[in-house]
mmCIF file of C-alpha atoms and ligand atoms in Angstrom:
data_model
loop_
_atom_site.group_PDB
_atom_site.id
_atom_site.type_symbol
_atom_site.label_atom_id
_atom_site.label_comp_id
_atom_site.label_asym_id
_atom_site.label_seq_id
_atom_site.Cartn_x
_atom_site.Cartn_y
_atom_site.Cartn_z
ATOM 1 C CA MET A 1405 80.558 -64.830 -139.165
ATOM 2 C CA LYS A 1406 80.401 -64.581 -135.191
ATOM 3 C CA SER A 1407 77.637 -62.340 -135.210
ATOM 4 C CA PHE A 1408 76.007 -64.634 -137.984
ATOM 5 C CA ILE A 1409 76.191 -67.875 -135.359
ATOM 6 C CA LYS A 1410 75.193 -65.594 -132.517
ATOM 7 C CA GLY A 1411 71.762 -64.655 -134.155
ATOM 8 C CA LEU A 1412 70.915 -68.224 -135.672
ATOM 9 C CA PRO A 1413 67.672 -68.964 -134.603
ATOM 10 C CA LYS A 1414 68.264 -72.043 -132.769
ATOM 11 C CA ALA A 1415 67.167 -75.350 -131.345
ATOM 12 C CA GLU A 1416 69.004 -77.500 -128.535
ATOM 13 C CA LEU A 1417 68.611 -81.061 -128.129
ATOM 14 C CA HIS A 1418 71.480 -82.488 -125.899
ATOM 15 C CA ILE A 1419 71.221 -80.712 -122.872
ATOM 16 C CA HIS A 1420 71.369 -81.918 -118.901
ATOM 17 C CA ILE A 1421 70.032 -79.188 -116.836
ATOM 18 C CA GLU A 1422 72.358 -80.535 -113.857
ATOM 19 C CA GLY A 1423 75.217 -79.512 -116.649
ATOM 20 C CA SER A 1424 74.335 -76.188 -116.658
ATOM 21 C CA LEU A 1425 75.075 -75.547 -112.976
ATOM 22 C CA GLU A 1426 77.288 -72.770 -112.926
ATOM 23 C CA PRO A 1427 80.100 -72.620 -109.849
ATOM 24 C CA GLU A 1428 78.531 -69.144 -108.905
ATOM 25 C CA LEU A 1429 75.288 -70.244 -108.386
ATOM 26 C CA MET A 1430 76.569 -73.611 -106.753
ATOM 27 C CA PHE A 1431 78.463 -72.036 -104.190
ATOM 28 C CA GLU A 1432 75.312 -69.865 -103.536
ATOM 29 C CA LEU A 1433 72.959 -73.399 -103.452
ATOM 30 C CA ALA A 1434 75.769 -74.807 -101.144
ATOM 31 C CA ALA A 1435 75.328 -71.748 -98.762
ATOM 32 C CA ARG A 1436 71.387 -71.500 -98.940
ATOM 33 C CA ASN A 1437 71.138 -75.241 -98.146
ATOM 34 C CA ASN A 1438 73.995 -75.453 -95.456
ATOM 35 C CA ILE A 1439 76.027 -78.099 -97.599
ATOM 36 C CA SER A 1440 79.552 -77.994 -97.585
ATOM 37 C CA LEU A 1441 81.435 -78.410 -101.177
ATOM 38 C CA PRO A 1442 84.974 -80.011 -101.569
ATOM 39 C CA PHE A 1443 85.987 -76.820 -103.433
ATOM 40 C CA GLY A 1444 87.289 -73.684 -101.195
ATOM 41 C CA SER A 1445 86.553 -71.145 -104.061
ATOM 42 C CA ILE A 1446 84.901 -70.990 -107.780
ATOM 43 C CA GLU A 1447 88.503 -70.584 -109.199
ATOM 44 C CA GLU A 1448 89.197 -73.806 -107.356
ATOM 45 C CA VAL A 1449 86.093 -75.442 -108.876
ATOM 46 C CA ARG A 1450 87.185 -74.545 -112.646
ATOM 47 C CA LYS A 1451 90.434 -76.139 -111.900
ATOM 48 C CA ALA A 1452 89.226 -79.002 -111.016
ATOM 49 C CA TYR A 1453 87.219 -78.954 -114.330
ATOM 50 C CA ASN A 1454 90.151 -80.875 -116.241
ATOM 51 C CA PHE A 1455 88.930 -84.141 -117.373
ATOM 52 C CA SER A 1456 90.561 -87.176 -118.572
ATOM 53 C CA ASP A 1457 87.030 -89.101 -119.883
ATOM 54 C CA LEU A 1458 83.441 -89.194 -119.271
ATOM 55 C CA GLN A 1459 83.951 -91.027 -116.053
ATOM 56 C CA SER A 1460 86.419 -88.091 -114.590
ATOM 57 C CA PHE A 1461 83.690 -85.960 -115.526
ATOM 58 C CA LEU A 1462 80.606 -87.435 -113.732
ATOM 59 C CA ASN A 1463 82.381 -88.105 -110.747
ATOM 60 C CA ILE A 1464 82.240 -84.031 -110.302
ATOM 61 C CA TYR A 1465 79.087 -83.642 -111.915
ATOM 62 C CA TYR A 1466 77.218 -85.875 -109.775
ATOM 63 C CA ALA A 1467 78.668 -84.295 -106.469
ATOM 64 C CA GLY A 1468 77.883 -80.834 -107.849
ATOM 65 C CA ALA A 1469 74.225 -81.802 -108.471
ATOM 66 C CA GLY A 1470 74.452 -82.687 -104.613
ATOM 67 C CA VAL A 1471 73.546 -78.577 -103.932
ATOM 68 C CA LEU A 1472 70.473 -79.170 -105.274
ATOM 69 C CA ILE A 1473 67.617 -79.670 -102.525
ATOM 70 C CA ASN A 1474 64.005 -77.497 -103.055
ATOM 71 C CA GLU A 1475 61.639 -76.748 -106.036
ATOM 72 C CA GLN A 1476 63.683 -73.328 -105.814
ATOM 73 C CA ASP A 1477 66.865 -74.839 -106.322
ATOM 74 C CA PHE A 1478 66.087 -76.610 -109.378
ATOM 75 C CA TYR A 1479 64.074 -73.529 -110.444
ATOM 76 C CA ASP A 1480 67.106 -71.346 -110.133
ATOM 77 C CA MET A 1481 69.323 -73.790 -112.404
ATOM 78 C CA THR A 1482 67.010 -74.117 -115.333
ATOM 79 C CA TRP A 1483 65.943 -70.226 -114.819
ATOM 80 C CA ALA A 1484 69.357 -69.673 -115.449
ATOM 81 C CA TYR A 1485 69.874 -71.529 -118.534
ATOM 82 C CA LEU A 1486 66.866 -70.544 -119.989
ATOM 83 C CA LYS A 1487 68.042 -67.051 -120.097
ATOM 84 C CA LYS A 1488 71.512 -67.800 -121.650
ATOM 85 C CA ALA A 1489 69.668 -69.878 -124.070
ATOM 86 C CA HIS A 1490 67.584 -67.026 -125.017
ATOM 87 C CA ALA A 1491 70.615 -64.763 -124.880
ATOM 88 C CA GLN A 1492 71.853 -67.113 -127.749
ATOM 89 C CA ASN A 1493 68.656 -67.223 -129.737
ATOM 90 C CA VAL A 1494 67.906 -70.532 -128.964
ATOM 91 C CA ARG A 1495 64.169 -70.666 -129.799
ATOM 92 C CA HIS A 1496 63.458 -74.340 -128.578
ATOM 93 C CA THR A 1497 65.216 -76.516 -126.462
ATOM 94 C CA GLU A 1498 64.813 -80.562 -125.174
ATOM 95 C CA ILE A 1499 66.127 -80.519 -121.993
ATOM 96 C CA PHE A 1500 67.475 -83.871 -120.061
ATOM 97 C CA PHE A 1501 67.047 -84.613 -116.096
ATOM 98 C CA ASP A 1502 68.526 -87.217 -114.308
ATOM 99 C CA PRO A 1503 65.642 -87.741 -111.394
ATOM 100 C CA GLN A 1504 67.753 -90.837 -109.665
ATOM 101 C CA THR A 1505 70.462 -88.217 -108.946
ATOM 102 C CA HIS A 1506 68.256 -86.354 -106.547
ATOM 103 C CA THR A 1507 66.002 -89.137 -105.201
ATOM 104 C CA ASN A 1508 68.544 -91.552 -104.467
ATOM 105 C CA ARG A 1509 69.490 -88.521 -102.049
ATOM 106 C CA GLY A 1510 65.963 -88.457 -100.659
ATOM 107 C CA VAL A 1511 64.973 -85.110 -102.855
ATOM 108 C CA PRO A 1512 61.301 -86.451 -104.422
ATOM 109 C CA PHE A 1513 60.705 -86.691 -107.618
ATOM 110 C CA GLU A 1514 58.023 -84.182 -107.585
ATOM 111 C CA THR A 1515 60.399 -81.325 -106.260
ATOM 112 C CA VAL A 1516 62.640 -81.947 -109.426
ATOM 113 C CA ILE A 1517 60.211 -81.715 -112.075
ATOM 114 C CA TYR A 1518 57.936 -79.104 -110.467
ATOM 115 C CA GLY A 1519 60.973 -76.829 -110.201
ATOM 116 C CA VAL A 1520 62.032 -77.562 -113.537
ATOM 117 C CA HIS A 1521 58.715 -77.297 -115.354
ATOM 118 C CA ALA A 1522 57.932 -73.871 -113.581
ATOM 119 C CA ALA A 1523 60.968 -72.579 -115.107
ATOM 120 C CA LEU A 1524 59.972 -73.764 -118.692
ATOM 121 C CA VAL A 1525 56.687 -72.218 -118.270
ATOM 122 C CA ASP A 1526 58.126 -68.891 -117.297
ATOM 123 C CA ALA A 1527 60.507 -69.364 -120.445
ATOM 124 C CA GLU A 1528 57.479 -69.461 -122.704
ATOM 125 C CA HIS A 1529 55.756 -66.489 -121.649
ATOM 126 C CA GLU A 1530 58.929 -64.295 -120.698
ATOM 127 C CA LEU A 1531 61.282 -65.343 -123.006
ATOM 128 C CA GLU A 1532 59.260 -66.934 -126.109
ATOM 129 C CA LEU A 1533 61.485 -69.906 -125.798
ATOM 130 C CA SER A 1534 59.750 -73.106 -126.126
ATOM 131 C CA SER A 1535 60.790 -76.226 -124.214
ATOM 132 C CA LYS A 1536 60.301 -79.877 -124.041
ATOM 133 C CA LEU A 1537 61.234 -82.484 -121.217
ATOM 134 C CA ILE A 1538 63.459 -85.602 -121.769
ATOM 135 C CA MET A 1539 63.789 -88.308 -118.313
ATOM 136 C CA CYS A 1540 67.103 -89.795 -118.363
ATOM 137 C CA PHE A 1541 67.746 -93.309 -116.658
ATOM 138 C CA LEU A 1542 71.355 -93.587 -115.246
ATOM 139 C CA ARG A 1543 72.569 -96.728 -117.432
ATOM 140 C CA HIS A 1544 75.155 -98.084 -114.600
ATOM 141 C CA LEU A 1545 72.451 -98.420 -111.986
ATOM 142 C CA SER A 1546 69.968 -100.984 -112.553
ATOM 143 C CA ALA A 1547 67.250 -102.031 -115.227
ATOM 144 C CA ALA A 1548 64.859 -102.568 -111.998
ATOM 145 C CA ALA A 1549 65.902 -99.081 -110.848
ATOM 146 C CA ALA A 1550 64.943 -97.304 -114.209
ATOM 147 C CA ALA A 1551 61.663 -99.169 -114.685
ATOM 148 C CA GLU A 1552 61.050 -97.663 -110.818
ATOM 149 C CA THR A 1553 61.861 -93.978 -111.719
ATOM 150 C CA LEU A 1554 59.541 -94.666 -114.677
ATOM 151 C CA GLU A 1555 56.796 -95.555 -112.434
ATOM 152 C CA GLN A 1556 57.552 -92.589 -110.467
ATOM 153 C CA ALA A 1557 57.112 -90.498 -113.197
ATOM 154 C CA LEU A 1558 53.687 -91.965 -114.583
ATOM 155 C CA PRO A 1559 51.785 -89.156 -112.667
ATOM 156 C CA PHE A 1560 53.876 -86.285 -114.559
ATOM 157 C CA GLN A 1561 53.511 -88.255 -117.845
ATOM 158 C CA ASP A 1562 52.358 -84.956 -119.504
ATOM 159 C CA LEU A 1563 55.280 -82.685 -118.579
ATOM 160 C CA ILE A 1564 57.883 -85.589 -120.156
ATOM 161 C CA VAL A 1565 58.377 -86.010 -123.932
ATOM 162 C CA ALA A 1566 60.687 -88.798 -123.842
ATOM 163 C CA VAL A 1567 62.636 -91.291 -122.156
ATOM 164 C CA GLY A 1568 66.907 -91.389 -122.531
ATOM 165 C CA LEU A 1569 69.933 -92.976 -121.131
ATOM 166 C CA ASP A 1570 72.762 -91.682 -119.743
ATOM 167 C CA SER A 1571 75.945 -91.925 -117.334
ATOM 168 C CA SER A 1572 78.741 -94.399 -117.720
ATOM 169 C CA GLU A 1573 78.037 -95.594 -121.201
ATOM 170 C CA ILE A 1574 81.394 -98.515 -121.505
ATOM 171 C CA GLY A 1575 79.809 -101.676 -120.071
ATOM 172 C CA HIS A 1576 76.226 -100.633 -119.775
ATOM 173 C CA PRO A 1577 74.816 -101.557 -123.229
ATOM 174 C CA PRO A 1578 71.920 -100.218 -124.083
ATOM 175 C CA GLN A 1579 70.181 -103.948 -124.358
ATOM 176 C CA LYS A 1580 70.153 -104.127 -120.569
ATOM 177 C CA PHE A 1581 67.375 -101.745 -120.274
ATOM 178 C CA THR A 1582 64.881 -103.221 -123.419
ATOM 179 C CA PRO A 1583 62.410 -104.053 -121.488
ATOM 180 C CA VAL A 1584 62.096 -100.689 -119.724
ATOM 181 C CA PHE A 1585 61.958 -98.948 -123.098
ATOM 182 C CA ASP A 1586 59.514 -100.878 -124.224
ATOM 183 C CA GLN A 1587 57.067 -100.196 -121.658
ATOM 184 C CA ALA A 1588 58.012 -96.290 -121.937
ATOM 185 C CA ARG A 1589 56.938 -96.845 -125.652
ATOM 186 C CA ALA A 1590 53.868 -98.231 -125.473
ATOM 187 C CA LEU A 1591 52.814 -95.229 -122.607
ATOM 188 C CA GLY A 1592 53.126 -93.187 -125.203
ATOM 189 C CA PHE A 1593 57.014 -92.051 -124.524
ATOM 190 C CA ARG A 1594 59.567 -91.406 -127.299
ATOM 191 C CA THR A 1595 62.932 -92.628 -126.597
ATOM 192 C CA VAL A 1596 66.291 -91.546 -127.421
ATOM 193 C CA ALA A 1597 69.835 -92.480 -125.827
ATOM 194 C CA HIS A 1598 73.628 -92.215 -125.361
ATOM 195 C CA ALA A 1599 75.199 -94.051 -127.848
ATOM 196 C CA GLY A 1600 78.799 -94.004 -129.274
ATOM 197 C CA GLU A 1601 80.194 -91.202 -127.352
ATOM 198 C CA GLU A 1602 82.788 -93.776 -125.510
ATOM 199 C CA GLY A 1603 80.980 -96.849 -126.321
ATOM 200 C CA PRO A 1604 81.282 -98.787 -129.665
ATOM 201 C CA PRO A 1605 79.072 -99.001 -132.650
ATOM 202 C CA GLU A 1606 77.421 -102.043 -131.721
ATOM 203 C CA TYR A 1607 75.820 -99.678 -128.622
ATOM 204 C CA ILE A 1608 74.351 -97.317 -131.459
ATOM 205 C CA TRP A 1609 72.785 -100.451 -133.223
ATOM 206 C CA GLN A 1610 71.315 -102.168 -129.990
ATOM 207 C CA ALA A 1611 69.610 -97.936 -129.151
ATOM 208 C CA LEU A 1612 67.878 -98.247 -132.610
ATOM 209 C CA ASP A 1613 66.899 -102.142 -133.143
ATOM 210 C CA LEU A 1614 66.270 -102.591 -129.460
ATOM 211 C CA LEU A 1615 65.440 -99.051 -127.619
ATOM 212 C CA LYS A 1616 63.968 -97.786 -131.074
ATOM 213 C CA VAL A 1617 65.237 -94.567 -130.389
ATOM 214 C CA SER A 1618 63.996 -91.433 -132.462
ATOM 215 C CA ARG A 1619 67.734 -89.950 -132.095
ATOM 216 C CA ILE A 1620 71.228 -90.961 -131.026
ATOM 217 C CA ASP A 1621 73.315 -88.398 -128.451
ATOM 218 C CA HIS A 1622 76.341 -88.383 -129.290
ATOM 219 C CA GLY A 1623 76.842 -91.138 -132.257
ATOM 220 C CA VAL A 1624 80.176 -89.901 -133.197
ATOM 221 C CA ARG A 1625 81.767 -93.233 -133.125
ATOM 222 C CA CYS A 1626 79.372 -94.292 -136.001
ATOM 223 C CA VAL A 1627 81.745 -93.562 -138.501
ATOM 224 C CA GLU A 1628 83.885 -96.977 -137.712
ATOM 225 C CA ASP A 1629 81.044 -98.924 -139.086
ATOM 226 C CA THR A 1630 79.873 -98.308 -142.763
ATOM 227 C CA ARG A 1631 76.788 -100.211 -142.953
ATOM 228 C CA LEU A 1632 75.645 -98.628 -139.604
ATOM 229 C CA VAL A 1633 76.671 -94.697 -141.597
ATOM 230 C CA GLU A 1634 74.351 -96.213 -144.223
ATOM 231 C CA ARG A 1635 71.620 -97.571 -142.129
ATOM 232 C CA LEU A 1636 71.471 -93.545 -140.097
ATOM 233 C CA ALA A 1637 71.670 -92.007 -143.538
ATOM 234 C CA ALA A 1638 69.221 -93.877 -145.217
ATOM 235 C CA GLU A 1639 66.834 -93.104 -142.094
ATOM 236 C CA GLN A 1640 68.016 -89.734 -141.125
ATOM 237 C CA THR A 1641 68.287 -90.277 -137.831
ATOM 238 C CA PRO A 1642 69.673 -87.586 -135.981
ATOM 239 C CA LEU A 1643 72.817 -87.447 -134.178
ATOM 240 C CA THR A 1644 72.746 -84.722 -131.395
ATOM 241 C CA VAL A 1645 76.662 -83.814 -131.334
ATOM 242 C CA CYS A 1646 78.146 -82.119 -128.485
ATOM 243 C CA PRO A 1647 81.805 -80.547 -129.697
ATOM 244 C CA LEU A 1648 83.138 -78.826 -126.954
ATOM 245 C CA SER A 1649 82.309 -81.914 -124.577
ATOM 246 C CA ASN A 1650 83.640 -84.426 -126.987
ATOM 247 C CA VAL A 1651 87.063 -82.278 -126.653
ATOM 248 C CA LYS A 1652 86.870 -81.781 -122.954
ATOM 249 C CA LEU A 1653 86.219 -85.506 -122.645
ATOM 250 C CA ARG A 1654 88.900 -86.307 -124.856
ATOM 251 C CA VAL A 1655 86.868 -88.211 -127.191
ATOM 252 C CA PHE A 1656 88.496 -85.993 -129.857
ATOM 253 C CA ASP A 1657 91.927 -84.786 -129.003
ATOM 254 C CA SER A 1658 91.627 -81.681 -130.513
ATOM 255 C CA MET A 1659 88.595 -79.392 -132.294
ATOM 256 C CA GLU A 1660 90.297 -79.904 -135.404
ATOM 257 C CA GLN A 1661 90.097 -83.699 -135.179
ATOM 258 C CA HIS A 1662 86.272 -83.891 -134.639
ATOM 259 C CA ASN A 1663 83.938 -85.487 -136.925
ATOM 260 C CA LEU A 1664 81.206 -83.072 -137.433
ATOM 261 C CA LYS A 1665 82.343 -81.874 -140.719
ATOM 262 C CA GLU A 1666 82.640 -85.655 -142.017
ATOM 263 C CA LEU A 1667 78.649 -86.726 -140.711
ATOM 264 C CA LEU A 1668 77.283 -83.925 -142.628
ATOM 265 C CA GLY A 1669 79.463 -84.737 -145.899
ATOM 266 C CA LEU A 1670 78.230 -88.432 -145.112
ATOM 267 C CA GLY A 1671 74.716 -87.226 -145.700
ATOM 268 C CA LEU A 1672 73.770 -87.578 -141.598
ATOM 269 C CA CYS A 1673 71.381 -85.504 -139.882
ATOM 270 C CA ALA A 1674 73.952 -83.901 -137.360
ATOM 271 C CA THR A 1675 73.250 -81.252 -134.881
ATOM 272 C CA VAL A 1676 75.126 -79.268 -132.392
ATOM 273 C CA ASN A 1677 74.658 -78.982 -128.969
ATOM 274 C CA SER A 1678 76.141 -78.129 -125.506
ATOM 275 C CA ASP A 1679 75.807 -81.132 -123.300
ATOM 276 C CA ASP A 1680 77.132 -79.875 -119.840
ATOM 277 C CA PRO A 1681 77.758 -75.946 -120.919
ATOM 278 C CA ALA A 1682 78.926 -75.041 -117.009
ATOM 279 C CA TYR A 1683 81.534 -78.053 -116.958
ATOM 280 C CA PHE A 1684 82.656 -77.727 -120.705
ATOM 281 C CA GLY A 1685 83.439 -74.223 -121.715
ATOM 282 C CA GLY A 1686 80.333 -73.155 -123.210
ATOM 283 C CA TYR A 1687 76.516 -72.945 -124.482
ATOM 284 C CA MET A 1688 74.985 -72.966 -127.757
ATOM 285 C CA THR A 1689 77.087 -70.164 -129.589
ATOM 286 C CA GLU A 1690 80.690 -71.149 -127.903
ATOM 287 C CA ASN A 1691 79.869 -74.715 -129.614
ATOM 288 C CA PHE A 1692 79.088 -73.648 -133.238
ATOM 289 C CA LEU A 1693 82.075 -71.295 -133.162
ATOM 290 C CA ALA A 1694 84.474 -73.412 -132.039
ATOM 291 C CA VAL A 1695 83.488 -76.096 -134.928
ATOM 292 C CA GLN A 1696 83.030 -73.580 -136.988
ATOM 293 C CA GLN A 1697 86.612 -71.973 -136.462
ATOM 294 C CA ALA A 1698 88.615 -75.513 -136.372
ATOM 295 C CA LEU A 1699 87.033 -77.178 -139.337
ATOM 296 C CA ALA A 1700 85.848 -74.290 -141.114
ATOM 297 C CA LEU A 1701 82.085 -74.700 -141.964
ATOM 298 C CA ASP A 1702 80.508 -72.576 -144.078
ATOM 299 C CA ARG A 1703 77.127 -70.404 -144.096
ATOM 300 C CA ASP A 1704 75.561 -73.722 -145.505
ATOM 301 C CA GLU A 1705 77.021 -76.317 -143.585
ATOM 302 C CA LEU A 1706 75.806 -73.877 -140.395
ATOM 303 C CA GLN A 1707 72.482 -73.336 -141.739
ATOM 304 C CA ARG A 1708 72.160 -77.070 -142.505
ATOM 305 C CA LEU A 1709 73.203 -78.549 -138.817
ATOM 306 C CA VAL A 1710 70.477 -75.638 -137.121
ATOM 307 C CA ARG A 1711 67.635 -76.906 -139.876
ATOM 308 C CA ASN A 1712 68.539 -80.560 -138.561
ATOM 309 C CA SER A 1713 67.735 -79.526 -135.231
ATOM 310 C CA PHE A 1714 64.385 -78.366 -135.862
ATOM 311 C CA GLU A 1715 63.775 -81.308 -138.143
ATOM 312 C CA ALA A 1716 65.148 -83.700 -135.275
ATOM 313 C CA ALA A 1717 62.983 -81.880 -132.479
ATOM 314 C CA PHE A 1718 60.117 -82.998 -131.050
ATOM 315 C CA LEU A 1719 57.874 -80.446 -132.368
ATOM 316 C CA ASP A 1720 54.546 -80.666 -134.566
ATOM 317 C CA GLN A 1721 54.508 -79.785 -138.457
ATOM 318 C CA ALA A 1722 53.027 -76.404 -137.933
ATOM 319 C CA GLU A 1723 55.773 -75.740 -134.987
ATOM 320 C CA ARG A 1724 58.586 -76.680 -136.956
ATOM 321 C CA GLN A 1725 57.584 -74.882 -140.068
ATOM 322 C CA ARG A 1726 57.407 -72.045 -137.857
ATOM 323 C CA PHE A 1727 60.695 -72.523 -136.445
ATOM 324 C CA ILE A 1728 62.340 -73.289 -140.447
ATOM 325 C CA GLN A 1729 60.851 -70.419 -141.938
ATOM 326 C CA GLU A 1730 62.435 -68.421 -138.914
ATOM 327 C CA LEU A 1731 65.940 -69.628 -139.924
ATOM 328 C CA ASP A 1732 65.408 -69.175 -143.608
ATOM 329 C CA SER A 1733 64.675 -65.402 -143.622
ATOM 330 C CA TYR A 1734 67.336 -64.722 -141.405
ATOM 331 C CA VAL A 1735 69.790 -66.492 -143.111
ATOM 332 C CA ALA A 1736 68.269 -64.623 -146.536
ATOM 333 C CA ASP A 1737 68.452 -61.214 -144.513
ATOM 334 C CA THR A 1738 72.052 -61.731 -143.318
ATOM 335 C CA SER A 1739 73.241 -62.352 -147.361
ATOM 336 C CA ARG A 1740 72.154 -59.291 -148.115
HETATM 337 N N1 ADE B 1952 75.482 -87.159 -118.295
HETATM 338 C C1 ADE B 1952 75.779 -85.647 -118.197
HETATM 339 N N2 ADE B 1952 76.322 -85.673 -119.526
HETATM 340 C C2 ADE B 1952 76.963 -86.724 -119.827
HETATM 341 C C3 ADE B 1952 77.602 -86.941 -121.047
HETATM 342 N N3 ADE B 1952 78.115 -86.463 -122.288
HETATM 343 N N4 ADE B 1952 77.436 -88.844 -121.208
HETATM 344 C C4 ADE B 1952 76.793 -89.390 -120.737
HETATM 345 N N5 ADE B 1952 76.011 -89.094 -119.615
HETATM 346 C C5 ADE B 1952 75.953 -87.640 -119.050
HETATM 347 ZN ZN1 ZN B 1953 74.843 -85.928 -122.812
#
């Protein structure tokens, strides 16, 4: 099963690039940029990755991102993620970035996007790994700040497929961002939003009805509302589920209690993703392995999860069909 999972051609649809910054690179960049970290060693950093909820993680995650200053830093972080993804046979990835985490520290928008984008171009050529970029607004900041960020992104619109919404969920309902999402859609961006990770099903309804999202990021709390589950199933709205993240941030007490298998059983378009792999103990393969073992997923369920990701990706139909064919051939070849 382990080698089957590792070899599966995969798509990742929920990865915060700042969440891929491993402690080793964090220390290297801190030294390069003369920044002092609140940790004495790499071991100390890893020990601090003991979270009680989303906010306790975000505090450390934003502090870690403080070592990113120059275009090369963003390139190095992104390239390290892409190499790792490639080694796990991720064939397509849709990457979130949080411009406000950087522009609020005085790092120009273009430094962030040029650094990340240059690595994506190299991955396309050198690793045959395709990708898209999704720009997230930080929901604990104001709607006006999100609108300003959208404005800053306009010169780079051809590099960004969609806008999203992340950071502290509770107390920051999607509704707060209706006007800026309206504006983004009018400009031609697709939309996604984190909803139903820690927040209530009501936030998922708002993401669907007000932000008109193509996908819900996380969405695991949808099961608390039968009508919502019916809607998500009828419309096959993808949920980008992040199993290791959910256990690390105490959304579920253990992987055995995760509802991924239940979501599939309800006919929902669930997918598996890593969220912030450097902080949560694993990339795509580790996420698949952890849920497979805890929930005894069979090969059909694993194939369904991966197929859902290709169905849910912002790909054109020819690319989508090519990846799905690659997946189907892999499964057929490994069952003989
Ligand atoms: N930013 C990075 N990871 C996140 C998560 N899991 N939820 C909300 N915002 C995030
Ligand atoms: Zn996330």
